Amino acid sequence: MDWVGLAGELAEEFAASAAEVDRTGRFPTENIERLKETGYLTMPVPVELGGGGADLETVCRAQSALAGGCASTALAANMHLFGIGTAAEAFADGEAEARILLELAANRLVIGGSFTDAATGLNVRVSATPARKVEGGYVVSGRKSFCSLAPVLDIFYGTASVVGAEGAGLLLFALPRDAQGLSFVDTWDTVSMRGTGSWDVVFDDVFVHRPNERMFSWFACTLTAVYLGIARAAAEFAYRFVSERTLTGMTQPLARQPGMVFSAAEIETALQPAEALLDQAIRRRRTEVLAAADIATVKYVGVNAAVAAVDRCLRMTGGLGIYRRLPLERWWRDVRAGPIHPPNNDGALEAIGKATLGIPPDADPRWGD
Ligand SMILES: Cc1cc2nc3c(=O)[nH]c(=O)nc-3n(C[C@H](O)[C@H](O)[C@H](O)COP(=O)(O)OP(=O)(O)OC[C@H]3O[C@@H](n4cnc5c(N)ncnc54)[C@H](O)[C@@H]3O)c2cc1C
């Protein structure tokens, strides 16, 4: 299956409603239905389990292409795809329990979740949602936020902090949407990525069981691919715009102005190294386990290059670029969400800088006097 080709076709289809989705902030359920019926959401599921067997590189390329059509749809789908990709790799490494999740995905169920509590924010290593040990599992109560895909999730996964006599610990669990006590609340009204349906999730004494880990690389690479995909779409738009626009009184298109030439160069010198770093990380992962600081570097460089590049695109197009009837202002807003995802800019810099200076990531105290 040509997943990148399919992503390109779907991107073209989704582009038709992307502005309306952004304007209204509605969740594009019909796009997710298309991703289901075309098998796109089964892309990383192993072939023997009924999926597409796509590796990290293919998923990244496909997601970049999809992001150029509807960034919200691509980012929301990413919250499903990175988890499934992680499980597929674990399954290939002999972790048999990953099979359950993969079979659910192969059966076209939508899987996503939230590691973010309103109270603990970015610190995904802890959770302010307590899990109380009971016979056969845990009971979870509390509220999480930023759960992309919430309107259509079939399976929710998330974290809670184990409390009580057992001592502290982070519990990763999965639940069916109709689990008793689980509900989703529409709180998503943002400036960027308005169509991702990243609602709150409320737990009212919900019973859970099950753990697992290994998501960092899949999350960071696929997420970076989405934001670089948005920036690529914006760059192509800006290049076309200045190449096709000749102002009255000029004999050559705007592209022949030095400012445009230099802007195009600035965009390429931001995007190409970021794209190359992502490609290199994907290739390195085939034979080695990347350090957390290396993954943080890929994510930091990628999402910040995307922001810088789209800023420059807006400078190239000038005033027309801020009109809502053109897609550039939407990409300019959407791309700004990139640095917020974990590790956010400060978190990434801390990880990279400490690794560079030989300071353990969990050094205590965290900072010197
Ligand atoms: C479009 C979008 C979709 C998302 N979808 C999902 C999803 O599906 N699932 C999911 O789990 N998450 C999702 N997220 C959430 C995201 O991954 C973050 O967890 C979330 O944005 C919380 O970030 P925050 O900036 O509010 O964090 P906060 O922790 O509240 O941080 C606020 C600020 O304080 C700083 N800060 C925090 N802690 C420290 C510290 N110890 N020392 C110094 N400074 C600190 C941060 O750098 C930041 O600038 C999504 C985010 C976006 C933007």
Tab-separated table of C-alpha atoms and ligand atoms in Angstrom:
chain	number	residue	atom	x	y	z
A	1	MET	CA	0.000	0.000	0.000
A	2	ASP	CA	1.267	3.476	-0.877
A	3	TRP	CA	0.445	5.189	2.430
A	4	VAL	CA	2.149	8.455	1.527
A	5	GLY	CA	0.205	8.563	-1.750
A	6	LEU	CA	-3.033	7.881	0.130
A	7	ALA	CA	-2.155	10.641	2.627
A	8	GLY	CA	-1.660	13.047	-0.280
A	9	GLU	CA	-5.087	12.193	-1.728
A	10	LEU	CA	-6.772	12.514	1.663
A	11	ALA	CA	-4.952	15.809	2.288
A	12	GLU	CA	-6.433	17.212	-0.907
A	13	GLU	CA	-9.890	16.004	0.106
A	14	PHE	CA	-9.641	17.350	3.676
A	15	ALA	CA	-8.232	20.692	2.524
A	16	ALA	CA	-11.693	21.569	1.199
A	17	SER	CA	-13.170	21.782	4.721
A	18	ALA	CA	-10.043	22.687	6.747
A	19	ALA	CA	-10.855	26.404	6.915
A	20	GLU	CA	-14.449	25.766	7.986
A	21	VAL	CA	-13.321	23.241	10.643
A	22	ASP	CA	-10.895	25.850	11.947
A	23	ARG	CA	-13.454	28.661	11.906
A	24	THR	CA	-16.164	26.721	13.718
A	25	GLY	CA	-13.806	24.702	15.923
A	26	ARG	CA	-15.898	21.601	15.232
A	27	PHE	CA	-14.381	18.143	15.248
A	28	PRO	CA	-14.123	16.766	11.659
A	29	THR	CA	-15.709	13.371	12.384
A	30	GLU	CA	-16.150	12.719	8.661
A	31	ASN	CA	-12.375	12.929	8.154
A	32	ILE	CA	-11.771	10.354	10.865
A	33	GLU	CA	-14.392	8.130	9.185
A	34	ARG	CA	-12.404	8.427	5.928
A	35	LEU	CA	-9.180	7.576	7.775
A	36	LYS	CA	-10.953	4.509	9.140
A	37	GLU	CA	-12.506	3.323	5.893
A	38	THR	CA	-9.301	3.756	3.876
A	39	GLY	CA	-7.360	1.797	6.512
A	40	TYR	CA	-5.123	4.802	7.242
A	41	LEU	CA	-5.487	4.324	11.005
A	42	THR	CA	-4.294	0.706	10.676
A	43	MET	CA	-1.145	1.821	8.814
A	44	PRO	CA	1.404	0.746	11.509
A	45	VAL	CA	-0.479	-2.430	12.560
A	46	PRO	CA	1.574	-5.507	11.517
A	47	VAL	CA	0.466	-7.110	8.247
A	48	GLU	CA	-0.122	-10.485	9.953
A	49	LEU	CA	-2.643	-8.795	12.242
A	50	GLY	CA	-4.472	-7.199	9.340
A	51	GLY	CA	-2.733	-3.819	9.126
A	52	GLY	CA	-0.404	-2.013	6.752
A	53	GLY	CA	2.893	-2.886	8.454
A	54	ALA	CA	4.169	0.686	8.013
A	55	ASP	CA	7.327	1.648	9.912
A	56	LEU	CA	8.110	4.943	11.643
A	57	GLU	CA	9.530	6.503	8.481
A	58	THR	CA	6.412	5.763	6.428
A	59	VAL	CA	4.079	6.994	9.164
A	60	CYS	CA	6.091	10.222	9.471
A	61	ARG	CA	6.017	10.849	5.723
A	62	ALA	CA	2.307	10.131	5.504
A	63	GLN	CA	1.534	12.361	8.480
A	64	SER	CA	3.555	15.224	7.014
A	65	ALA	CA	1.559	14.957	3.801
A	66	LEU	CA	-1.783	14.759	5.648
A	67	ALA	CA	-0.911	17.783	7.817
A	68	GLY	CA	-0.678	19.950	4.708
A	69	GLY	CA	-4.372	19.267	4.010
A	70	CYS	CA	-5.903	19.495	7.489
A	71	ALA	CA	-3.416	19.948	10.319
A	72	SER	CA	-6.043	19.301	13.001
A	73	THR	CA	-7.020	15.961	11.464
A	74	ALA	CA	-3.372	14.914	11.146
A	75	LEU	CA	-2.520	15.893	14.729
A	76	ALA	CA	-5.608	14.162	16.125
A	77	ALA	CA	-4.844	11.014	14.091
A	78	ASN	CA	-1.278	11.178	15.402
A	79	MET	CA	-2.483	10.541	18.939
A	80	HIS	CA	-3.804	7.185	17.668
A	81	LEU	CA	-0.970	6.357	15.266
A	82	PHE	CA	1.994	6.896	17.581
A	83	GLY	CA	0.517	4.598	20.217
A	84	ILE	CA	-0.201	1.902	17.649
A	85	GLY	CA	3.273	2.273	16.115
A	86	THR	CA	4.811	1.901	19.561
A	87	ALA	CA	2.768	-1.246	20.168
A	88	ALA	CA	3.713	-2.640	16.749
A	89	GLU	CA	7.410	-2.278	17.497
A	90	ALA	CA	6.966	-3.830	20.922
A	91	PHE	CA	5.081	-6.731	19.307
A	92	ALA	CA	7.899	-7.213	16.775
A	93	ASP	CA	10.323	-7.353	19.738
A	94	GLY	CA	8.346	-10.180	21.290
A	95	GLU	CA	6.129	-8.242	23.705
A	96	ALA	CA	3.050	-10.391	23.229
A	97	GLU	CA	0.735	-8.197	25.315
A	98	ALA	CA	0.961	-5.458	22.655
A	99	ARG	CA	-1.160	-7.724	20.445
A	100	ILE	CA	-4.403	-6.740	22.199
A	101	LEU	CA	-4.032	-3.060	21.280
A	102	LEU	CA	-2.988	-3.917	17.717
A	103	GLU	CA	-5.977	-6.175	17.199
A	104	LEU	CA	-8.283	-3.438	18.446
A	105	ALA	CA	-6.700	-1.022	15.953
A	106	ALA	CA	-6.897	-3.614	13.161
A	107	ASN	CA	-10.627	-3.772	13.894
A	108	ARG	CA	-10.835	-0.070	13.083
A	109	LEU	CA	-11.216	1.137	16.667
A	110	VAL	CA	-9.886	4.619	17.410
A	111	ILE	CA	-7.414	4.724	20.287
A	112	GLY	CA	-6.022	7.793	22.032
A	113	GLY	CA	-5.672	9.327	25.448
A	114	SER	CA	-4.329	11.919	27.806
A	115	PHE	CA	-1.255	12.021	29.972
A	116	THR	CA	-2.025	15.588	30.969
A	117	ASP	CA	-3.866	16.494	34.162
A	118	ALA	CA	-5.146	19.990	34.602
A	119	ALA	CA	-3.085	20.126	37.816
A	120	THR	CA	0.191	18.492	36.717
A	121	GLY	CA	0.401	19.979	33.215
A	122	LEU	CA	3.463	18.974	31.259
A	123	ASN	CA	4.976	16.865	33.995
A	124	VAL	CA	3.747	13.587	32.500
A	125	ARG	CA	5.916	11.557	34.887
A	126	VAL	CA	3.351	12.170	37.617
A	127	SER	CA	-0.411	12.420	37.637
A	128	ALA	CA	-2.788	14.383	39.824
A	129	THR	CA	-5.449	11.792	39.018
A	130	PRO	CA	-5.320	9.302	41.900
A	131	ALA	CA	-5.721	5.529	41.432
A	132	ARG	CA	-6.799	3.596	44.530
A	133	LYS	CA	-5.866	-0.094	44.640
A	134	VAL	CA	-8.887	-2.363	44.946
A	135	GLU	CA	-9.492	-6.081	44.414
A	136	GLY	CA	-8.344	-6.941	40.822
A	137	GLY	CA	-7.323	-3.425	39.780
A	138	TYR	CA	-7.642	0.247	40.636
A	139	VAL	CA	-10.346	2.862	40.976
A	140	VAL	CA	-9.543	6.195	39.309
A	141	SER	CA	-11.166	9.575	40.008
A	142	GLY	CA	-10.210	12.968	38.668
A	143	ARG	CA	-9.958	15.024	35.515
A	144	LYS	CA	-7.467	15.021	32.650
A	145	SER	CA	-7.173	17.536	29.832
A	146	PHE	CA	-5.896	17.736	26.224
A	147	CYS	CA	-7.404	14.444	25.050
A	148	SER	CA	-7.265	14.799	21.248
A	149	LEU	CA	-9.768	12.675	19.286
A	150	ALA	CA	-12.087	12.712	22.328
A	151	PRO	CA	-15.315	12.939	20.274
A	152	VAL	CA	-14.605	9.648	18.467
A	153	LEU	CA	-12.364	7.626	20.777
A	154	ASP	CA	-13.308	3.986	21.222
A	155	ILE	CA	-10.453	3.242	23.616
A	156	PHE	CA	-8.970	5.783	26.035
A	157	TYR	CA	-5.512	5.408	27.596
A	158	GLY	CA	-4.033	7.573	30.290
A	159	THR	CA	-2.088	7.771	33.489
A	160	ALA	CA	-2.983	7.968	37.143
A	161	SER	CA	-0.918	8.073	40.333
A	162	VAL	CA	-1.233	5.065	42.558
A	163	VAL	CA	-2.061	6.201	46.099
A	164	GLY	CA	-2.491	4.377	49.365
A	165	ALA	CA	-0.568	1.688	51.241
A	166	GLU	CA	1.116	0.388	48.031
A	167	GLY	CA	3.133	3.603	47.716
A	168	ALA	CA	3.478	5.978	44.782
A	169	GLY	CA	3.780	4.901	41.137
A	170	LEU	CA	2.452	5.825	37.734
A	171	LEU	CA	-0.258	3.597	36.329
A	172	LEU	CA	-0.822	3.490	32.563
A	173	PHE	CA	-4.255	2.134	31.782
A	174	ALA	CA	-6.700	1.663	28.930
A	175	LEU	CA	-10.502	1.857	29.029
A	176	PRO	CA	-13.375	1.412	26.579
A	177	ARG	CA	-15.306	4.629	25.911
A	178	ASP	CA	-18.418	3.310	27.618
A	179	ALA	CA	-16.600	2.409	30.874
A	180	GLN	CA	-18.790	3.255	33.806
A	181	GLY	CA	-17.897	6.651	35.287
A	182	LEU	CA	-15.863	7.818	32.260
A	183	SER	CA	-17.024	10.929	30.391
A	184	PHE	CA	-15.634	13.424	27.886
A	185	VAL	CA	-16.298	17.165	28.202
A	186	ASP	CA	-15.926	19.656	25.349
A	187	THR	CA	-13.583	22.339	26.715
A	188	TRP	CA	-11.583	22.848	23.498
A	189	ASP	CA	-11.736	26.445	22.247
A	190	THR	CA	-8.197	27.441	21.313
A	191	VAL	CA	-6.299	29.579	18.836
A	192	SER	CA	-4.428	26.646	17.219
A	193	MET	CA	-5.413	23.159	16.121
A	194	ARG	CA	-9.048	23.982	16.673
A	195	GLY	CA	-10.368	20.817	15.049
A	196	THR	CA	-8.498	18.263	17.164
A	197	GLY	CA	-11.302	17.745	19.703
A	198	SER	CA	-8.763	17.784	22.563
A	199	TRP	CA	-11.440	17.689	25.275
A	200	ASP	CA	-11.234	17.064	29.033
A	201	VAL	CA	-11.803	13.580	30.400
A	202	VAL	CA	-13.598	13.077	33.706
A	203	PHE	CA	-13.241	9.956	35.869
A	204	ASP	CA	-15.842	9.281	38.473
A	205	ASP	CA	-14.644	6.178	40.348
A	206	VAL	CA	-13.634	4.334	37.170
A	207	PHE	CA	-12.273	0.799	37.522
A	208	VAL	CA	-9.063	0.150	35.476
A	209	HIS	CA	-6.336	-2.422	34.955
A	210	ARG	CA	-3.160	-2.708	32.822
A	211	PRO	CA	0.316	-1.015	32.264
A	212	ASN	CA	3.076	-0.529	29.428
A	213	GLU	CA	5.730	2.013	28.134
A	214	ARG	CA	8.032	2.921	25.123
A	215	MET	CA	6.317	5.789	23.335
A	216	PHE	CA	8.774	8.635	23.368
A	217	SER	CA	10.356	8.084	19.936
A	218	TRP	CA	7.128	7.371	18.113
A	219	PHE	CA	5.474	10.369	19.723
A	220	ALA	CA	8.294	12.844	19.070
A	221	CYS	CA	9.020	11.724	15.487
A	222	THR	CA	5.436	11.526	14.246
A	223	LEU	CA	4.530	14.784	15.994
A	224	THR	CA	7.540	16.560	14.483
A	225	ALA	CA	6.536	15.176	11.085
A	226	VAL	CA	3.069	16.736	11.452
A	227	TYR	CA	4.451	20.200	12.257
A	228	LEU	CA	7.116	20.013	9.538
A	229	GLY	CA	4.333	18.931	7.169
A	230	ILE	CA	2.366	22.075	8.015
A	231	ALA	CA	5.476	24.201	7.401
A	232	ARG	CA	6.163	22.482	4.061
A	233	ALA	CA	2.605	23.158	2.933
A	234	ALA	CA	3.007	26.814	3.976
A	235	ALA	CA	6.349	27.090	2.163
A	236	GLU	CA	4.950	25.658	-1.063
A	237	PHE	CA	2.037	28.074	-0.765
A	238	ALA	CA	4.339	31.076	-0.232
A	239	TYR	CA	6.670	30.103	-3.106
A	240	ARG	CA	3.718	29.708	-5.460
A	241	PHE	CA	2.187	32.955	-4.229
A	242	VAL	CA	5.245	35.102	-4.959
A	243	SER	CA	5.979	33.283	-8.222
A	244	GLU	CA	2.478	33.937	-9.553
A	245	ARG	CA	1.967	37.500	-8.307
A	246	THR	CA	3.227	40.354	-10.434
A	247	LEU	CA	2.231	43.746	-9.082
A	248	THR	CA	0.990	46.461	-11.379
A	249	GLY	CA	3.986	48.360	-12.690
A	250	MET	CA	6.370	45.435	-12.242
A	251	THR	CA	7.630	43.386	-15.127
A	252	GLN	CA	8.652	40.361	-13.070
A	253	PRO	CA	6.813	38.397	-10.362
A	254	LEU	CA	7.454	39.156	-6.692
A	255	ALA	CA	9.683	36.083	-6.543
A	256	ARG	CA	12.383	38.129	-8.324
A	257	GLN	CA	12.632	40.615	-5.438
A	258	PRO	CA	15.708	40.113	-3.225
A	259	GLY	CA	13.592	39.962	-0.055
A	260	MET	CA	11.667	37.007	-1.466
A	261	VAL	CA	14.794	35.202	-2.590
A	262	PHE	CA	16.364	35.598	0.843
A	263	SER	CA	13.139	34.574	2.601
A	264	ALA	CA	12.941	31.408	0.518
A	265	ALA	CA	16.530	30.666	1.465
A	266	GLU	CA	15.801	31.303	5.166
A	267	ILE	CA	12.840	28.939	4.995
A	268	GLU	CA	14.867	26.196	3.340
A	269	THR	CA	17.795	26.622	5.705
A	270	ALA	CA	15.343	26.237	8.605
A	271	LEU	CA	13.333	23.324	7.214
A	272	GLN	CA	15.908	21.194	5.408
A	273	PRO	CA	18.178	20.579	8.446
A	274	ALA	CA	15.098	19.856	10.579
A	275	GLU	CA	13.762	17.398	8.007
A	276	ALA	CA	17.203	15.810	7.688
A	277	LEU	CA	17.515	15.454	11.460
A	278	LEU	CA	14.147	13.739	11.612
A	279	ASP	CA	15.103	11.386	8.764
A	280	GLN	CA	18.406	10.641	10.454
A	281	ALA	CA	16.693	9.843	13.768
A	282	ILE	CA	14.278	7.495	12.022
A	283	ARG	CA	17.197	5.717	10.304
A	284	ARG	CA	19.288	5.554	13.497
A	285	ARG	CA	16.437	3.971	15.380
A	286	ARG	CA	16.653	0.918	13.114
A	287	THR	CA	19.912	-0.100	14.769
A	288	GLU	CA	20.121	1.796	18.052
A	289	VAL	CA	18.039	3.083	20.912
A	290	LEU	CA	18.104	6.868	20.855
A	291	ALA	CA	18.844	8.766	24.050
A	292	ALA	CA	16.058	10.970	25.414
A	293	ALA	CA	18.172	14.059	24.672
A	294	ASP	CA	18.558	13.017	21.016
A	295	ILE	CA	14.808	12.625	20.623
A	296	ALA	CA	14.276	15.957	22.382
A	297	THR	CA	16.686	17.557	19.886
A	298	VAL	CA	14.734	16.227	16.911
A	299	LYS	CA	11.477	17.530	18.359
A	300	TYR	CA	12.914	20.905	19.445
A	301	VAL	CA	14.654	21.581	16.132
A	302	GLY	CA	11.663	20.391	14.083
A	303	VAL	CA	8.819	22.298	15.723
A	304	ASN	CA	10.828	25.508	16.129
A	305	ALA	CA	12.039	25.373	12.536
A	306	ALA	CA	8.407	24.958	11.524
A	307	VAL	CA	7.379	28.074	13.477
A	308	ALA	CA	10.290	30.123	12.066
A	309	ALA	CA	9.589	28.958	8.518
A	310	VAL	CA	5.868	29.767	8.636
A	311	ASP	CA	6.632	33.197	10.136
A	312	ARG	CA	8.841	33.842	7.142
A	313	CYS	CA	6.123	32.585	4.760
A	314	LEU	CA	3.780	35.228	6.169
A	315	ARG	CA	6.452	37.849	5.627
A	316	MET	CA	6.690	36.750	1.967
A	317	THR	CA	2.973	36.919	1.251
A	318	GLY	CA	2.466	40.187	3.085
A	319	GLY	CA	-1.055	41.466	3.822
A	320	LEU	CA	-2.968	38.836	1.875
A	321	GLY	CA	-1.459	36.205	4.154
A	322	ILE	CA	-3.617	37.269	7.111
A	323	TYR	CA	-6.901	36.848	5.228
A	324	ARG	CA	-8.944	33.912	6.509
A	325	ARG	CA	-9.861	32.964	2.956
A	326	LEU	CA	-6.258	31.832	2.427
A	327	PRO	CA	-4.788	28.927	4.441
A	328	LEU	CA	-1.580	30.629	5.552
A	329	GLU	CA	-2.908	32.357	8.677
A	330	ARG	CA	-4.372	29.011	9.850
A	331	TRP	CA	-1.041	27.274	9.364
A	332	TRP	CA	0.627	30.188	11.179
A	333	ARG	CA	-1.672	29.628	14.189
A	334	ASP	CA	-1.586	25.805	14.074
A	335	VAL	CA	2.184	25.552	13.889
A	336	ARG	CA	2.424	27.496	17.169
A	337	ALA	CA	1.098	24.500	19.101
A	338	GLY	CA	4.213	22.467	18.204
A	339	PRO	CA	6.557	23.734	20.935
A	340	ILE	CA	3.858	23.183	23.575
A	341	HIS	CA	3.780	19.389	23.272
A	342	PRO	CA	6.135	17.487	25.551
A	343	PRO	CA	8.993	17.905	25.786
A	344	ASN	CA	8.148	21.603	25.481
A	345	ASN	CA	10.916	24.048	24.614
A	346	ASP	CA	12.200	24.524	28.162
A	347	GLY	CA	11.944	20.811	28.939
A	348	ALA	CA	13.782	19.885	25.755
A	349	LEU	CA	16.541	22.412	26.423
A	350	GLU	CA	16.946	21.087	29.964
A	351	ALA	CA	17.284	17.497	28.697
A	352	ILE	CA	19.663	18.422	25.873
A	353	GLY	CA	21.798	20.781	27.964
A	354	LYS	CA	22.135	18.405	30.913
A	355	ALA	CA	23.076	15.530	28.609
A	356	THR	CA	25.667	17.733	26.903
A	357	LEU	CA	27.211	18.730	30.247
A	358	GLY	CA	27.110	15.212	31.662
A	359	ILE	CA	24.491	16.095	34.297
A	360	PRO	CA	22.095	13.187	35.014
A	361	PRO	CA	18.534	14.009	33.889
A	362	ASP	CA	17.223	13.237	37.395
A	363	ALA	CA	20.016	15.132	39.253
A	364	ASP	CA	18.869	16.178	42.731
A	365	PRO	CA	18.705	19.097	43.351
A	366	ARG	CA	17.467	19.756	39.836
A	367	TRP	CA	19.424	23.054	39.576
A	368	GLY	CA	22.545	24.314	41.342
A	369	ASP	CA	22.549	27.133	43.928
B	1	LIG	C1	-3.010	20.696	19.985
B	1	LIG	C2	-2.638	19.895	21.175
B	1	LIG	C3	-3.121	18.592	21.316
B	1	LIG	C4	-2.760	17.827	22.425
B	1	LIG	N1	-3.229	16.531	22.546
B	1	LIG	C5	-2.845	15.769	23.591
B	1	LIG	C6	-3.308	14.400	23.725
B	1	LIG	O1	-4.063	13.881	22.901
B	1	LIG	N2	-2.898	13.699	24.811
B	1	LIG	C7	-2.068	14.239	25.773
B	1	LIG	O2	-1.712	13.544	26.710
B	1	LIG	N3	-1.641	15.527	25.676
B	1	LIG	C8	-2.004	16.288	24.622
B	1	LIG	N4	-1.587	17.612	24.540
B	1	LIG	C9	-1.038	18.217	25.759
B	1	LIG	C10	0.405	18.559	25.752
B	1	LIG	O3	1.054	17.438	25.394
B	1	LIG	C11	0.848	19.140	27.111
B	1	LIG	O4	0.840	18.141	28.050
B	1	LIG	C12	-0.047	20.248	27.552
B	1	LIG	O5	-0.052	21.243	26.562
B	1	LIG	C13	0.357	20.807	28.908
B	1	LIG	O6	1.237	21.832	28.721
B	1	LIG	P1	1.205	23.172	29.568
B	1	LIG	O7	2.046	24.126	28.806
B	1	LIG	O8	-0.184	23.543	29.908
B	1	LIG	O9	1.975	22.663	30.875
B	1	LIG	P2	2.319	23.285	32.259
B	1	LIG	O10	3.016	22.167	32.962
B	1	LIG	O11	1.129	23.898	32.918
B	1	LIG	O12	3.417	24.384	31.956
B	1	LIG	C14	3.171	25.779	31.912
B	1	LIG	C15	4.494	26.485	31.728
B	1	LIG	O13	5.315	26.270	32.866
B	1	LIG	C16	6.574	25.707	32.517
B	1	LIG	N5	6.929	24.669	33.478
B	1	LIG	C17	6.187	23.593	33.809
B	1	LIG	N6	6.824	22.854	34.728
B	1	LIG	C18	8.006	23.484	34.975
B	1	LIG	C19	9.096	23.217	35.841
B	1	LIG	N7	9.120	22.145	36.634
B	1	LIG	N8	10.143	24.053	35.832
B	1	LIG	C20	10.153	25.145	35.051
B	1	LIG	N9	9.126	25.476	34.216
B	1	LIG	C21	8.076	24.662	34.183
B	1	LIG	C22	6.370	25.099	31.138
B	1	LIG	O14	7.586	25.111	30.415
B	1	LIG	C23	5.305	25.986	30.530
B	1	LIG	O15	5.904	27.089	29.891
B	1	LIG	C24	-1.911	18.388	23.436
B	1	LIG	C25	-1.425	19.699	23.283
B	1	LIG	C26	-1.767	20.449	22.169
B	1	LIG	C27	-1.201	21.841	22.050
